[in-house]
Every structure is written in C-alpha cells, then in structure tokens.
XYZ file of C-alpha atoms in Angstrom:
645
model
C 63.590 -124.581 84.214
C 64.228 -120.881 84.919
C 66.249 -120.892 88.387
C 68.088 -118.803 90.949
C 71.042 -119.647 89.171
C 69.745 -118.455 85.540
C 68.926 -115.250 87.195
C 72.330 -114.543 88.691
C 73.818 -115.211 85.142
C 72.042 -113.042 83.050
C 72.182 -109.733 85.438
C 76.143 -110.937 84.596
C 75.684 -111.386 81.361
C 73.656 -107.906 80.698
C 75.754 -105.978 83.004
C 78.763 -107.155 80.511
C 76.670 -106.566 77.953
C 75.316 -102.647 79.021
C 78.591 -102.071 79.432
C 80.307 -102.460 76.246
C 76.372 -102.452 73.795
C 73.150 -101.069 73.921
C 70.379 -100.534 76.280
C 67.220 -102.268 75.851
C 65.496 -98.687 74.217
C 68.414 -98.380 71.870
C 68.548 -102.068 70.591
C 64.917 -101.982 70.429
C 64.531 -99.008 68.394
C 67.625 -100.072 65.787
C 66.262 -103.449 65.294
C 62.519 -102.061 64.345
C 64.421 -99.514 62.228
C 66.558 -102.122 60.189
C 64.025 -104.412 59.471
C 61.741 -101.765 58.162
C 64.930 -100.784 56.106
C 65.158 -104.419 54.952
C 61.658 -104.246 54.257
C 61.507 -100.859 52.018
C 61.578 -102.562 48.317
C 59.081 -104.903 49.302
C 55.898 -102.278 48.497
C 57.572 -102.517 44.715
C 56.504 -106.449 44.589
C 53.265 -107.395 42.950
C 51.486 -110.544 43.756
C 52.331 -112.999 40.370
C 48.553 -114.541 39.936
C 50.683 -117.036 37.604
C 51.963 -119.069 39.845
C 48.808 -119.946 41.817
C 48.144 -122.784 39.910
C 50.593 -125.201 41.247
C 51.487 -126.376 44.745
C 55.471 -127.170 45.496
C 56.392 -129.841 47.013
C 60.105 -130.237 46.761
C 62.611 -128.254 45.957
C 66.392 -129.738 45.528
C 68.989 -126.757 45.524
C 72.401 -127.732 44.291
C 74.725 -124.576 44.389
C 78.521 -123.740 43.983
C 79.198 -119.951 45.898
C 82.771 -118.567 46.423
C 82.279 -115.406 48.839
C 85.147 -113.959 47.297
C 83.065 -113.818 43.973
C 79.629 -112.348 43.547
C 78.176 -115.386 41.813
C 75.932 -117.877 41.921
C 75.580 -121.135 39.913
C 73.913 -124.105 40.193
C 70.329 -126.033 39.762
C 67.151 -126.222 41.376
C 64.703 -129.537 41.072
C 61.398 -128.926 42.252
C 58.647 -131.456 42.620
C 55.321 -129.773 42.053
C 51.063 -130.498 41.836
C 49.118 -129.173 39.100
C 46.041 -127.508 41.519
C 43.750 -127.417 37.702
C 43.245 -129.096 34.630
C 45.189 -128.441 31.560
C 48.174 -127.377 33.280
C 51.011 -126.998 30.449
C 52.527 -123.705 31.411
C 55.666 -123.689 34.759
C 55.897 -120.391 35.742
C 58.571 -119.221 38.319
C 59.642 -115.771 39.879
C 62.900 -115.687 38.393
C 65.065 -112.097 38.022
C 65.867 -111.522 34.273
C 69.373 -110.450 35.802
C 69.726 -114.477 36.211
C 71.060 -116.349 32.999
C 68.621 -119.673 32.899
C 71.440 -122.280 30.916
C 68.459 -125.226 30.243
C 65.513 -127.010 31.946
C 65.222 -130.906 32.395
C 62.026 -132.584 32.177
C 62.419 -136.082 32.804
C 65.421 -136.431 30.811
C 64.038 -133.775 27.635
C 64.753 -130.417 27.144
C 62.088 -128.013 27.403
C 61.409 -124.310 25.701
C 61.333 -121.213 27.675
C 61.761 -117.839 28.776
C 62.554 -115.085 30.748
C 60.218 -112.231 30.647
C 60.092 -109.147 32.627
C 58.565 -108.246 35.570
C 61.124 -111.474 36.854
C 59.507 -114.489 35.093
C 60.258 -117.915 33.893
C 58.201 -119.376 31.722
C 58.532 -122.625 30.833
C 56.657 -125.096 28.430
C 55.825 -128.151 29.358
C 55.845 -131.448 26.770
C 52.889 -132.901 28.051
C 49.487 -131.258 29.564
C 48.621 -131.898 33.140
C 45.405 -132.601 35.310
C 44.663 -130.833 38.727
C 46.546 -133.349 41.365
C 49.233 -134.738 38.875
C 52.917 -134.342 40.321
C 56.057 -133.963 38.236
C 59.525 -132.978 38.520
C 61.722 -130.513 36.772
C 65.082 -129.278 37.154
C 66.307 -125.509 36.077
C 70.363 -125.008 35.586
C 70.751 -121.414 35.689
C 73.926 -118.801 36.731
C 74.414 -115.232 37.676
C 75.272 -112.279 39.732
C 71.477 -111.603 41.204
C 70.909 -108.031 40.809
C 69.459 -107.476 44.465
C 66.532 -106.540 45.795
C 67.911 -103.242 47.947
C 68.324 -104.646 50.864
C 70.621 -107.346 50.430
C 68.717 -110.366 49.169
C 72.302 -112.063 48.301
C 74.855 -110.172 49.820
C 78.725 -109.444 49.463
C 80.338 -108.308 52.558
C 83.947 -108.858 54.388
C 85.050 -109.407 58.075
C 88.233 -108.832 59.719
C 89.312 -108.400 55.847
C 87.711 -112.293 54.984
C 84.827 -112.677 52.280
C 81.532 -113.593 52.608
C 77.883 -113.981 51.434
C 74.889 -114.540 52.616
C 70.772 -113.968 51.681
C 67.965 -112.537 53.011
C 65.153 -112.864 51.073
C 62.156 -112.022 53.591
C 59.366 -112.217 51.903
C 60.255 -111.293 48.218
C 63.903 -111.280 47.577
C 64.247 -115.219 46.707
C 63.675 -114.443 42.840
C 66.789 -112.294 42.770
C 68.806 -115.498 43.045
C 66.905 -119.016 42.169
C 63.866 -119.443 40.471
C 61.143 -119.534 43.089
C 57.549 -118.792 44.084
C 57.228 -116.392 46.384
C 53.843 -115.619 48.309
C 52.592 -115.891 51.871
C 50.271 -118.803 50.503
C 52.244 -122.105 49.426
C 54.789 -123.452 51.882
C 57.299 -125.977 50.677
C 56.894 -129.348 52.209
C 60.642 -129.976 52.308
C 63.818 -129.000 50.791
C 67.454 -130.475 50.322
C 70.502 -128.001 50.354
C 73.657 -128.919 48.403
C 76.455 -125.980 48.543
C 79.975 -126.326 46.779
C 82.648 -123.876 47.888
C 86.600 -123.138 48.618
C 87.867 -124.535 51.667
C 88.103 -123.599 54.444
C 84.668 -121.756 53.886
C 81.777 -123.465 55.513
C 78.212 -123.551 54.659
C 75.479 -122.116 57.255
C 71.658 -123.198 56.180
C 68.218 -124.674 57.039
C 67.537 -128.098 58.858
C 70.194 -130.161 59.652
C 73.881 -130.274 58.117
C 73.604 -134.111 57.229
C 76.983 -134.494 54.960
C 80.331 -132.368 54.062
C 82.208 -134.081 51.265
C 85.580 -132.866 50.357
C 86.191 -132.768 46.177
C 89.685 -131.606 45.261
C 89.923 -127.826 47.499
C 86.273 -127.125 47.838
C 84.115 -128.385 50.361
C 80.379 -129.973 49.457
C 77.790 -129.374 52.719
C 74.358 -130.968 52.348
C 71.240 -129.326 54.616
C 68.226 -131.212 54.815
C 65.102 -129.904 56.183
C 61.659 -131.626 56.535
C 59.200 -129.122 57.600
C 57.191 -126.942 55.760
C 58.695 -123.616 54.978
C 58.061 -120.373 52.692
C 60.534 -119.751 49.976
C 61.632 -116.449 51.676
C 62.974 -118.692 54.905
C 65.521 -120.240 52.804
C 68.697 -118.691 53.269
C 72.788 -119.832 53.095
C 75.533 -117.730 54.452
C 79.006 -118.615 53.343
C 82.579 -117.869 54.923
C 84.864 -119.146 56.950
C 82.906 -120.024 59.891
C 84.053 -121.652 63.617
C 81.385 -123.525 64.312
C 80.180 -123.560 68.560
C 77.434 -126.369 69.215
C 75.815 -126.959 72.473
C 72.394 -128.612 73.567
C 69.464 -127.568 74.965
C 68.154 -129.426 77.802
C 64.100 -130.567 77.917
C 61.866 -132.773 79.274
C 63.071 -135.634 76.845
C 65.457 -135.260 73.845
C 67.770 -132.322 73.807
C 67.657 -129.858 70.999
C 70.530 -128.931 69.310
C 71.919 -125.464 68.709
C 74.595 -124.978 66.228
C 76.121 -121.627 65.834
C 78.415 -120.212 63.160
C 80.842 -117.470 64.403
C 83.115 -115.378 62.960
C 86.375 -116.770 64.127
C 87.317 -113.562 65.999
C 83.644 -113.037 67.457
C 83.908 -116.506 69.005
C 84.789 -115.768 72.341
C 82.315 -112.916 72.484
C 79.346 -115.192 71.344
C 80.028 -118.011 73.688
C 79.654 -115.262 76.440
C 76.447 -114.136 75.500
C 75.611 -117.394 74.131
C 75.131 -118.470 78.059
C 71.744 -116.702 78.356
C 70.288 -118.854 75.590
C 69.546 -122.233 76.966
C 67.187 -120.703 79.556
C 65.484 -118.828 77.061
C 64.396 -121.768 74.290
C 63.426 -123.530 78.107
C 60.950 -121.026 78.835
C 59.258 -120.301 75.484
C 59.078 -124.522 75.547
C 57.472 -124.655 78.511
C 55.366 -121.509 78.243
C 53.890 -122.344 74.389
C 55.096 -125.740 72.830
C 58.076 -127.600 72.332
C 60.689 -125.684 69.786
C 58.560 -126.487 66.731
C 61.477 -128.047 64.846
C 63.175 -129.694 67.720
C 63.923 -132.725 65.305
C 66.739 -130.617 63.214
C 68.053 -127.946 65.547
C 68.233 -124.268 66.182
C 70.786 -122.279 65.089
C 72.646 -118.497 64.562
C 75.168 -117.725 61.903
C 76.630 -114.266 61.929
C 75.744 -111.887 58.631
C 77.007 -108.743 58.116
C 73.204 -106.827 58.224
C 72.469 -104.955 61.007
C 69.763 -106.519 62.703
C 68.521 -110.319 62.634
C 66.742 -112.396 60.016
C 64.623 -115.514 61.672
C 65.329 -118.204 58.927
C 63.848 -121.278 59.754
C 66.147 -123.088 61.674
C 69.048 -120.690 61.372
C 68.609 -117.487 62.332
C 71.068 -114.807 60.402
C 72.578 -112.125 63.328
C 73.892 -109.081 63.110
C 75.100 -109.457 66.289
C 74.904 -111.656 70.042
C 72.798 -108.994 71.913
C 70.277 -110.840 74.815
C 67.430 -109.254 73.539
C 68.178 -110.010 69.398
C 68.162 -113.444 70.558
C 65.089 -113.732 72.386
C 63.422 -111.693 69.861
C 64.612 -113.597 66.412
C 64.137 -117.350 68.798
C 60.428 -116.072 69.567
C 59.616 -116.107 65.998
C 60.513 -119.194 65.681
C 57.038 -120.255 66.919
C 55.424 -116.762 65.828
C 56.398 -116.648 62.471
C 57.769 -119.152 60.900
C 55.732 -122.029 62.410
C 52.784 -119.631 62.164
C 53.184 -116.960 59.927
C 51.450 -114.092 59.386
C 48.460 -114.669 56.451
C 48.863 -110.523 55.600
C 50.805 -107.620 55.988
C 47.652 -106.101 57.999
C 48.085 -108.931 60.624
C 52.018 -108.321 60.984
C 51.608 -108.357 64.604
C 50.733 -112.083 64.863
C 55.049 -112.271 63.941
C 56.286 -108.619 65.581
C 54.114 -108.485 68.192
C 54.571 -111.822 69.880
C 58.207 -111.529 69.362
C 58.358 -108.689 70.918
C 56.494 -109.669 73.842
C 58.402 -113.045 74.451
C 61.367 -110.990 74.374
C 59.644 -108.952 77.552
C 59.196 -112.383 78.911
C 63.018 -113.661 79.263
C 63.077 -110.386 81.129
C 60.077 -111.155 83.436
C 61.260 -114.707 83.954
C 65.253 -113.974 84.171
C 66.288 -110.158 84.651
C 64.153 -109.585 87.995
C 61.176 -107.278 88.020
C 62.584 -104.074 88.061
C 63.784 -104.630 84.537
C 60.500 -106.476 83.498
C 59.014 -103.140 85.003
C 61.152 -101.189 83.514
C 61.024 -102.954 79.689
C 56.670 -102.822 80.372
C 56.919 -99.140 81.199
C 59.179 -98.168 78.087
C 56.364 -99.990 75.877
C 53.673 -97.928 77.379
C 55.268 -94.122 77.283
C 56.322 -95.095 73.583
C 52.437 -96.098 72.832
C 51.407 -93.439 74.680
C 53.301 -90.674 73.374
C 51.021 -90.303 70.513
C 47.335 -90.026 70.844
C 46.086 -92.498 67.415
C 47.536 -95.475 65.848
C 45.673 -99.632 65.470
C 47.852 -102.565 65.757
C 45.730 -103.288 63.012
C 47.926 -102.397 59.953
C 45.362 -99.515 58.135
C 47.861 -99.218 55.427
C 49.256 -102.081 53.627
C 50.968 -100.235 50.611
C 53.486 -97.968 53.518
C 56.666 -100.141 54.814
C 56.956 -97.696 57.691
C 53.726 -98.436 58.783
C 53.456 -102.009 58.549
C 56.944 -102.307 60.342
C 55.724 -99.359 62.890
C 57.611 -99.980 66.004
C 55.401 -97.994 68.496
C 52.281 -99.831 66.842
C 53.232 -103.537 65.318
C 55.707 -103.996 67.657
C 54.795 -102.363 71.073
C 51.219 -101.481 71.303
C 51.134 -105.594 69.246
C 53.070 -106.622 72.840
C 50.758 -104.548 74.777
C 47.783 -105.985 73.375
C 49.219 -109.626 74.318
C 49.636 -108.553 77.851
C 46.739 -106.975 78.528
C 44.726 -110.297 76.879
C 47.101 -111.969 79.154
C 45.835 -109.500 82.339
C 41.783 -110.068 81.157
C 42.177 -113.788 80.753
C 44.383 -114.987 83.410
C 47.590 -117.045 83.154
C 46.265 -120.561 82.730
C 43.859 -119.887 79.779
C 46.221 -117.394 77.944
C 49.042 -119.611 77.813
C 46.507 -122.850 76.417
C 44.888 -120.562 73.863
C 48.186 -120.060 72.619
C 49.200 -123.760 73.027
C 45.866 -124.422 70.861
C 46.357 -121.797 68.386
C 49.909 -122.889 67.173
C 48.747 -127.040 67.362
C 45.938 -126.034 65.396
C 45.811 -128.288 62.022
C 44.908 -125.017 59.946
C 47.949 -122.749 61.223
C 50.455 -125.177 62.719
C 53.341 -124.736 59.659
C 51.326 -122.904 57.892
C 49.473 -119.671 58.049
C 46.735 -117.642 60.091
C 45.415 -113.890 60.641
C 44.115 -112.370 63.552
C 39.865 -113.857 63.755
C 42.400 -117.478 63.871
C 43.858 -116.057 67.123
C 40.458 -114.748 68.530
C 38.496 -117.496 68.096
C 41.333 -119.426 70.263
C 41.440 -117.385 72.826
C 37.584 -116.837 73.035
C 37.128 -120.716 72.821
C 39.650 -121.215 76.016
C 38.692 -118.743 77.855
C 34.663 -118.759 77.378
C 34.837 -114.921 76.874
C 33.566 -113.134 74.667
C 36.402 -110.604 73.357
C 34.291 -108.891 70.230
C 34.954 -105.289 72.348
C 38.264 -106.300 73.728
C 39.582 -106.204 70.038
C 37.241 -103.706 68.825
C 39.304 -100.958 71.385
C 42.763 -102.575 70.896
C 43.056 -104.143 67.588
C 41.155 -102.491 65.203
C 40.706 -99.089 67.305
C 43.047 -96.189 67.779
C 44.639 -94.768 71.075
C 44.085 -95.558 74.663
C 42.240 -94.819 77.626
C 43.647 -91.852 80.297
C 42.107 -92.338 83.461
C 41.274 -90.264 86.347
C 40.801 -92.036 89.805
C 39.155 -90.410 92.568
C 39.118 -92.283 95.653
C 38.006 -91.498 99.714
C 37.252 -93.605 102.289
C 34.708 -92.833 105.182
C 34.796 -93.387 109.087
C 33.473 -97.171 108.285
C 36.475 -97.151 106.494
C 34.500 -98.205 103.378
C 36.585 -97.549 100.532
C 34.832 -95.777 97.579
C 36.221 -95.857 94.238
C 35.150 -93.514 91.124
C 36.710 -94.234 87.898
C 36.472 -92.079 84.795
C 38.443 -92.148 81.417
C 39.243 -90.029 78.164
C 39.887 -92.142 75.279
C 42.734 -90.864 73.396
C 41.282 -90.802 70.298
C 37.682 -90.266 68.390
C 37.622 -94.856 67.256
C 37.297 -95.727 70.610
C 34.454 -94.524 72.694
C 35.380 -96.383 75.465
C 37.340 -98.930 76.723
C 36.147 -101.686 78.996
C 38.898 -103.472 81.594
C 39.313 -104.635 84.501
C 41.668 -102.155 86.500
C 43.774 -102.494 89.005
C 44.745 -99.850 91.820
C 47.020 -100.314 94.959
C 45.972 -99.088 97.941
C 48.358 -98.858 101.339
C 48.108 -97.651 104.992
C 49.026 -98.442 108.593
C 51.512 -101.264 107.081
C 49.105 -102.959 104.921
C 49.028 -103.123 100.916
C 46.548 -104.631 98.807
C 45.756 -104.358 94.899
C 42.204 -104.000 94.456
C 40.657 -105.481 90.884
C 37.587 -102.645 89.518
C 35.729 -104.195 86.320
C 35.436 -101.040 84.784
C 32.565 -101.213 81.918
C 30.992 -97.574 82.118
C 32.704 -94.119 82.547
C 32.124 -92.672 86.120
C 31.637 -95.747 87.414
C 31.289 -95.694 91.140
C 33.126 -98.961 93.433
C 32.625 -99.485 97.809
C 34.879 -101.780 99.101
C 35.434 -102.575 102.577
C 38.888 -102.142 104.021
C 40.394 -103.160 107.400
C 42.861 -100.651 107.445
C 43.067 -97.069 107.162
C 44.655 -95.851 103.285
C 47.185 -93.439 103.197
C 48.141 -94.063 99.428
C 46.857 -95.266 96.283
C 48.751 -96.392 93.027
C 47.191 -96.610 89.601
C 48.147 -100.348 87.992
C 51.227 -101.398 90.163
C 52.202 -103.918 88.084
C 51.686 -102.312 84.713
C 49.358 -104.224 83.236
C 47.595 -101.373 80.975
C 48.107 -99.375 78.138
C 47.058 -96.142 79.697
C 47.949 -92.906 81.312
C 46.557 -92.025 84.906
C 45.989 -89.244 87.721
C 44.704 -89.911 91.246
C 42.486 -87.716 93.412
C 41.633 -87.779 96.805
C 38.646 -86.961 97.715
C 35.500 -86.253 100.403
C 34.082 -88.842 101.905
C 30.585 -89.584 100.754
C 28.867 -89.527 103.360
C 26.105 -87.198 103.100
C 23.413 -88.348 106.035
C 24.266 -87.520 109.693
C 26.006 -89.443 111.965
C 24.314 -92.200 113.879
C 21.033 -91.866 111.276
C 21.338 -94.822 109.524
C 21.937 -98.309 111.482
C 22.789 -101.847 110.752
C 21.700 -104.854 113.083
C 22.857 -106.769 114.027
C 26.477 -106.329 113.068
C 28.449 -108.831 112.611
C 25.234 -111.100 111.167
C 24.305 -114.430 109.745
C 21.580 -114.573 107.665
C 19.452 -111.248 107.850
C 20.037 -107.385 109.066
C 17.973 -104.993 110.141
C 18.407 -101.533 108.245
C 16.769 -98.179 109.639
C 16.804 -94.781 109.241
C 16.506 -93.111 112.430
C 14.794 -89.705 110.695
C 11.279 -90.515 109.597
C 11.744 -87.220 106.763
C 14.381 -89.555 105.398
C 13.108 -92.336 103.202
C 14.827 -95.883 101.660
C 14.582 -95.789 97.646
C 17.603 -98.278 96.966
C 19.889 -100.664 99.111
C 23.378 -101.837 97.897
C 25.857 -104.305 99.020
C 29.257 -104.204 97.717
C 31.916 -107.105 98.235
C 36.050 -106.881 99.075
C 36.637 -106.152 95.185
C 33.941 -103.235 94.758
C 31.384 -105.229 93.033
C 27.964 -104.918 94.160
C 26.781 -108.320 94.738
C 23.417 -107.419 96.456
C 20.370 -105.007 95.277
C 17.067 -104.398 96.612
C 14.793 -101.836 96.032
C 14.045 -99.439 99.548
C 10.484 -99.186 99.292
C 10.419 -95.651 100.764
C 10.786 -97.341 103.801
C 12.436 -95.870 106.654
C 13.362 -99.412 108.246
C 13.363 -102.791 106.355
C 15.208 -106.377 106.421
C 18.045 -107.468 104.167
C 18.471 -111.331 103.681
C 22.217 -111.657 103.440
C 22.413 -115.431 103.588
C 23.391 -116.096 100.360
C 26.326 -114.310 100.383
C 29.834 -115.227 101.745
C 31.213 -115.016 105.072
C 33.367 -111.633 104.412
C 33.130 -108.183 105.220
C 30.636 -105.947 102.842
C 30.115 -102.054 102.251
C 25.925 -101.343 102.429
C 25.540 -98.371 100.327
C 21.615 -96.879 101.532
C 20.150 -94.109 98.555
C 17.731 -91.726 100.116
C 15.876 -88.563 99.066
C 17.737 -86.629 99.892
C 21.583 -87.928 100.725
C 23.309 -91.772 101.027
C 25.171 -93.769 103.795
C 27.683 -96.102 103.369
C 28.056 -98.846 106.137
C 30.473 -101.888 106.696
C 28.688 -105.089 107.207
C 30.667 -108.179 108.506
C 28.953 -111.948 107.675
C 29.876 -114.612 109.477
C-alpha cells in the first residue's frame, strides 16, 4: 500500500521534522543510549526459582492512581495452575516497600509475608495437585520504591501531573505483586483504574468502559492475548485522546493515541507517516499481531520509547521512534526474546524494519544513506558478535553498534543470500509458528526457519555473523583482456582472529561505453579467481552498489592475463552449437586444463587438456549465452570469449 503519494508525504514530514529534531544518527544513538539507561538495574535482578511452580492465567488489576500523588492502591486477582503436586505455598515478586493490607482466598483470609529480596509469601488453606486452578486476590498499597529507572514514575508537563510505568523486564514487583521472568506469559488480563477527573487512563488492549463515580473517572482495559508481566503498563494524566484507523485488506485496525494536550497538534503532524508504516510491516511479515484490540502511543515523560503491548509509551513523535517501537510489536512482544544473549531477535529486527519504512518511503538515497551509517558504525571497530558474549554487562547486551546494527546487518545480508521471496516467508513462518507465536524463541528457532524455507544450509552463514567477531575487508582486483573477458580476483582480511573467513556472494558494478551491470561472485575461498564475458568495454568498477555487506573494500586495476601470444590459441568455430574446436597453434605449448566460465563468473564447464595441443569441447549442454574459455598450459593461459547459439 506504499504509493507515490506516501513518498511525497514523508520527505514533508522529515524535512519538518530535520528541521526542528534530530537526524537519523542522533535519534539513533539517544534511543540505544536510553534504553540501555533504562536497562542498568536490571543486572541487580536474580531469577526467583520460587515462582516456577505455577503458571498464571489471569490477572484482574483494580487500581486507584492520582498523578498528583505518588501512590498506588488497589488489588490484584490472579487465576493460576499448580505445574506440581503438593502445591501449598503462592509466592509473588512483590517489593517489601509495598504494604500488602490482606489476601482473599475464596472468601477466607490467608497468612503471609513479605520477605526480602521482594517476596510474598503466601499460605495456602488447602494443598494443590499439578494442573489444579484457583483464584486469589491480594489488596495491597504504597509508594513503590523504584527500580532506577522509573518503573512507576512521577513527572509533570506544561506544569500538569502525571505517572506512568515501565517495568521492562523486572520493574513490575516495585508496584503489584507479580511474576516476572521471560518464561510464563499471562493468558489475559483486565485493567480497572480509578482517578480525578479530567485525568484519563492510557493501558493495554482495548479501553472497553469509563464510568464516572462522584469526581473520579473509572477506565476498564481489557486485553486477550498473551503477554509478560513487564508489558503491562498505565500512564495517567490528563490526556487528549487522537484516534484514527489503519486501512488493510479487511478490517481496519485501530490506533488510539494519548497526547499531551499541547503536543497535539505536533503529533497529528507526524502522526501522518504512521498508517503507511503498520501497512508495510503487514504486508511484509503478518497482519499487526493484535489487530483485534488496537495499536496505540501515549506520551511519558522518559526519553526514549517503551513497546508495551498494545500501547507503546513515547518520549516523543519522531518517524523513526515510531517505526522502531511499532516493529517490536511483532519482534518482541509477539515473539520475544527467550535470553538476554539472543537480544537481537527484539533490537535487531526493530532496527532493521525501521531501515525498511526508509527503503519503502524516504527514496533510496536515504535507505542508502541509513545502510551506510550501519556499516561505518560496525565497521569502526575490528571485534564484536551479535551474539551477546556477556550476559551479566547492560552495556553490552544493549550494544548499539552490535545488538542493534551489526543485529540489522545480519538481517540484511540473510535477506541478500536468500532472496526476497524466501526471507520474507521464513519470517512469516517463524512468527506463525505454534512454539513462538505469543510466546518465546532464541536464535536456532530463527535458523531452522530460515534454513527450512530456503533449503540452505546456513551452519557457516551464522558461524561468521552470529556467533563470530568482525567482518571481512576485501580487496578486488579486476582487468579485462582484448576478448573483453572480464577477470575477477577477490581476496579478503577478516577483521578479527573468530572468523577465518567469510563466505558470500558479492556483488561488484562494473560500467563502460554507457552500459552498467552488477555482477553476482559466490565468493567461498580467498583469492578466488572469476572470467566473465562482457559486451562492453569497463571503464569503472564499484564494490557492492547497493550496500548489501558488512564490509570494507579497495579496488585494483590490473594487467590483463593474458600470458600466451596473440593468435596462439583458437576457438572454432565461433559463434557454435554444440562442439568447438580448441588448438594451440605452438606444438612446445601443451593443454593441461580447459575452463568455461558463464555471464556471472562461475565456471560451469571443466575438462581436463590431456597435454594436447588441439582437442574438442562439447558445449551442448550449456545455454545459448556468451562464455569466457580459460586454456591452462605449461607454461602461460589464454582466455577466449565463446558465443553459443
């Protein structure tokens, strides 16, 4: 659905917005910086082995927040399955800075308590079996202490209160009694907030009621997909509320937005260069994966963007913060990430869809431009995986040259090796998949996808670009001969000691006498020699036109290889059918290998010389085209063009 007309509006829209924001290097670089900053306490969390004996269901969250005070109080029911026998113990990630008030089991009061590091404990009046469900209800109230980073928040604008959350991935015990892990997703949750008027309520799923009671204002979320207790979030203050649909191929999707009053103009500006975007990532990958609630953004007053299912928090309406935070969406909340070592699956694809409103929308000198800032920031530093080496490091894990670029990188280059048309269905496949689709998955999940599509076999592909360091630097030397057979030699110096080398297919421009044409060299072995046939004379040659590679590059022009005399080796006849005649017109001169070589470089044709000095080539297997017939001798080679008709 991307048009003429989409493309017109956005070089508006980012001309308005260049003018008066960011460019795409300085966004880029203060979004990867704030959420590692939101990021930083996490390394203090510890996995709570307690709580893995219980699945949640349910979770009923019935809260009264006035921005102007930093307080929250309320209840949460949760429906949950004992996962083993003899269950009797409820154990929740719960802050000790929260005051519990009483928990309700079925009408009784049960025993229990808060013990540090963050835990609820509660006993329960009856002992479970593994698959039994039950519900319980905690009433609790408190200023949450805060995680560092703002897991419930206090914060003005134009002088007018607010709060919001942000709880990604461990900051939910700080204010409601949760548990937090990348493992259990809750099937569904129901969102009850009570506050002044004329605050409103910003949340998950869709905003089903608003009930007025006296001066305070009761708005009910629902939600019915499965989500991680970090994705929950509510943002309160006195919000103007901007909806508008997105158009599909059947039922529009609806996108509500909650503005600061005076930001309202300003984000129904840069509001215009959604719609095209949710399009493209819908008909690139899947449908928006919870097009039966809506998307939304509510404005927060953190620096950067928080992708909360459904409703994503923004720091601000910048093009490229919404493409980014939409993208993850499908790459990280849908799917998320199964470990901080596979962070990419969520950074990486976001940032790469981001490129991808910029390929589709921007026109390709800025899709150029965004893929060449990518590459000199990989390549500005000899080592570094996408692979995360170093769980217990925030700065690492949230690396922006390495998670993030090199992570986008690594997509487009797949993208390059694959082709289009299986790239894109992999992808399709690997978010439908029963065992990631709303749930979770690591990197061998997305491999096996893409391998299974595409009938390749990508063990080295990842070897050099996931798990390795670095990235190739590759020297081109090129000539062509009187034939005007092209001859290719391509060498490379991996950046770093992990990767001995790296095996791709590489492209190279080559132009001359008003011609151009981007030649295609499967490049599996270092000094690797390529004849092609050309039909013009070259006068230039440009290393990966389109920018399809991680990698730095020279070019060299050199002699042509031709080291027998002229008119000693012949071809007959010329153009030919089905067999040619090959001789070498000096008898001290003998035939130890023949090789034909098609438009792209690849030999296609070997057959051993014999010593001979003249022999016959059957050629009528091959396609009509023209050919490069490279002849080894004792003591020189000759490179002909052949033409088969």
């Amino acid at each position: 659905m991307f048009t003429h007309k989409n493309t017109l509006l956005f070089a508006l829209i980012l001309s308005v917005f260049s003018a008066f924001g960011q460019t795409d290097k300085e966004y880029f670089q203060d979004m990867v910086d704030a959420e590692r900053e939101a990021h930083a306490s996490l390394m203090n969390y510890r996995f709570n082995e307690l709580t893995t004996d219980y699945d949640i269901k349910y979770h009923r969250f019935d809260w009264e927040v006035d921005p102007a005070v930093y307080y929250i109080k309320g209840s949460v029911e949760t429906i949950f399955e004992a996962k083993e026998n003899n269950f009797a113990t409820l154990h929740f990630d719960l802050s000790t800075g929260m005051q519990v008030d009483s928990v309700i089991y079925y009408g009784q009061s049960l025993t229990f308590s808060q013990t540090n590091p963050d835990l609820l404990v509660i006993n329960l009046s009856e002992t479970l079996n593994a698959g039994d469900q039950r519900t319980i209800k905690v009433y609790y109230q408190g200023q949450p202490s805060g995680s560092g980073f703002g897991s419930f928040a206090q914060g003005t604008h134009a002088n007018y209160p607010m709060i919001w959350t942000l709880s990604e991935p461990y900051g939910a015990k700080d204010w409601w009694p949760a548990k937090q892990d990348l493992n259990d997703k809750i099937d569904s949750i129901d969102v009850y907030v009570k506050t002044p008027m004329p605050n409103r309520v910003a949340s998950n799923g869709l905003l089903v009621d608003s009930v007025q009671t006296g001066n305070s204002m009761i708005y009910h979320w629902k939600h019915r997909y499965p989500i991680p207790a970090y994705l929950i979030a509510i943002a309160v203050t006195n919000y103007s509320v901007y909806d508008f649909y997105v158009e599909t191929d059947d039922e529009p999707i609806l996108v509500s937005n909650y503005t600061y009053p005076e930001d309202l103009e300003w984000a129904q500006l840069m509001l215009e260069w959604f719609p095209p975007i949710m399009q493209l990532y819908n008909e690139k990958f899947i449908k928006y994966p919870f097009a039966d609630e809506k998307y939304g953004h509510a404005k927060f007053g953190w620096g950067g963007g928080m992708e909360h299912t459904t409703m994503t928090f923004m720091g601000g309406w910048s093009p490229y913060l919404q493409a980014h935070e939409l993208a993850h969406q499908w790459f990280g909340d849908m799917v998320t990430c199964g470990s901080w070592e596979d962070i990419w699956l969520n950074e990486g694809f976001a940032t790469y869809l981001e490129g991808m409103t910029q390929e589709h929308g921007l026109g390709e000198n800025t899709w150029m431009n965004w893929k060449q800032q990518r590459i000199d920031q990989v390549t500005a530093q000899p080592g570094g995986s996408v692979r995360v080496d170093d769980t217990t490091s925030v700065n690492r894990i949230f690396d922006g040259r390495l998670s993030y670029s090199k992570g986008a990188l690594l997509l487009h280059m797949l993208r390059w090796k694959l082709g289009d048309e299986d790239f894109f269905q992999a992808l399709r496949n690997y978010l439908t998949d029963p065992g990631n689709a709303y749930g979770y998955a690591k990197t061998p999940e997305l491999i096996a996808h893409m391998e299974a599509q595409s009938g390749q076999d990508l063990t080295e592909f990842f070897a050099d670009w996931y798990y390795g360091q670095g990235y190739p630097d590759y020297q081109i030397d090129w000539s062509q001969n009187s034939e005007n057979v092209l001859k290719v030699e391509i060498y490379q110096t991996p950046s770093h000691e992990s990767v001995e080398f790296f095996e791709m297919p590489v492209p190279i421009q080559f132009s001359g006498q008003g011609n151009t044409v981007t030649l295609t060299f499967d490049n599996m072995i270092n000094g690797q020699s390529f004849y092609v046939p050309m039909d013009f004379e070259i006068e230039s040659a440009q290393f990966d036109p389109e920018r399809w590679l991680c990698a730095t590059s020279s070019m060299t022009v050199g002699t042509p290889e031709i080291l027998l005399r002229e008119n000693t080796l012949s071809l007959f006849p010329n153009p030919a059918k089905n067999e040619v005649e090959i001789e070498i017109k000096n008898n001290a001169l003998q035939m130890q290998l023949i090789q034909v070589f098609d438009h792209s470089g690849k030999m296609v044709l070997s057959k051993d010389g014999g010593n001979l000095v003249k022999t016959d080539l059957d050629i009528s297997n091959l396609p009509a085209g023209n050919y490069a017939v490279k002849v080894t001798t004792k003591k020189g080679i000759g490179v002909l063009r052949l033409t088969r008709i």
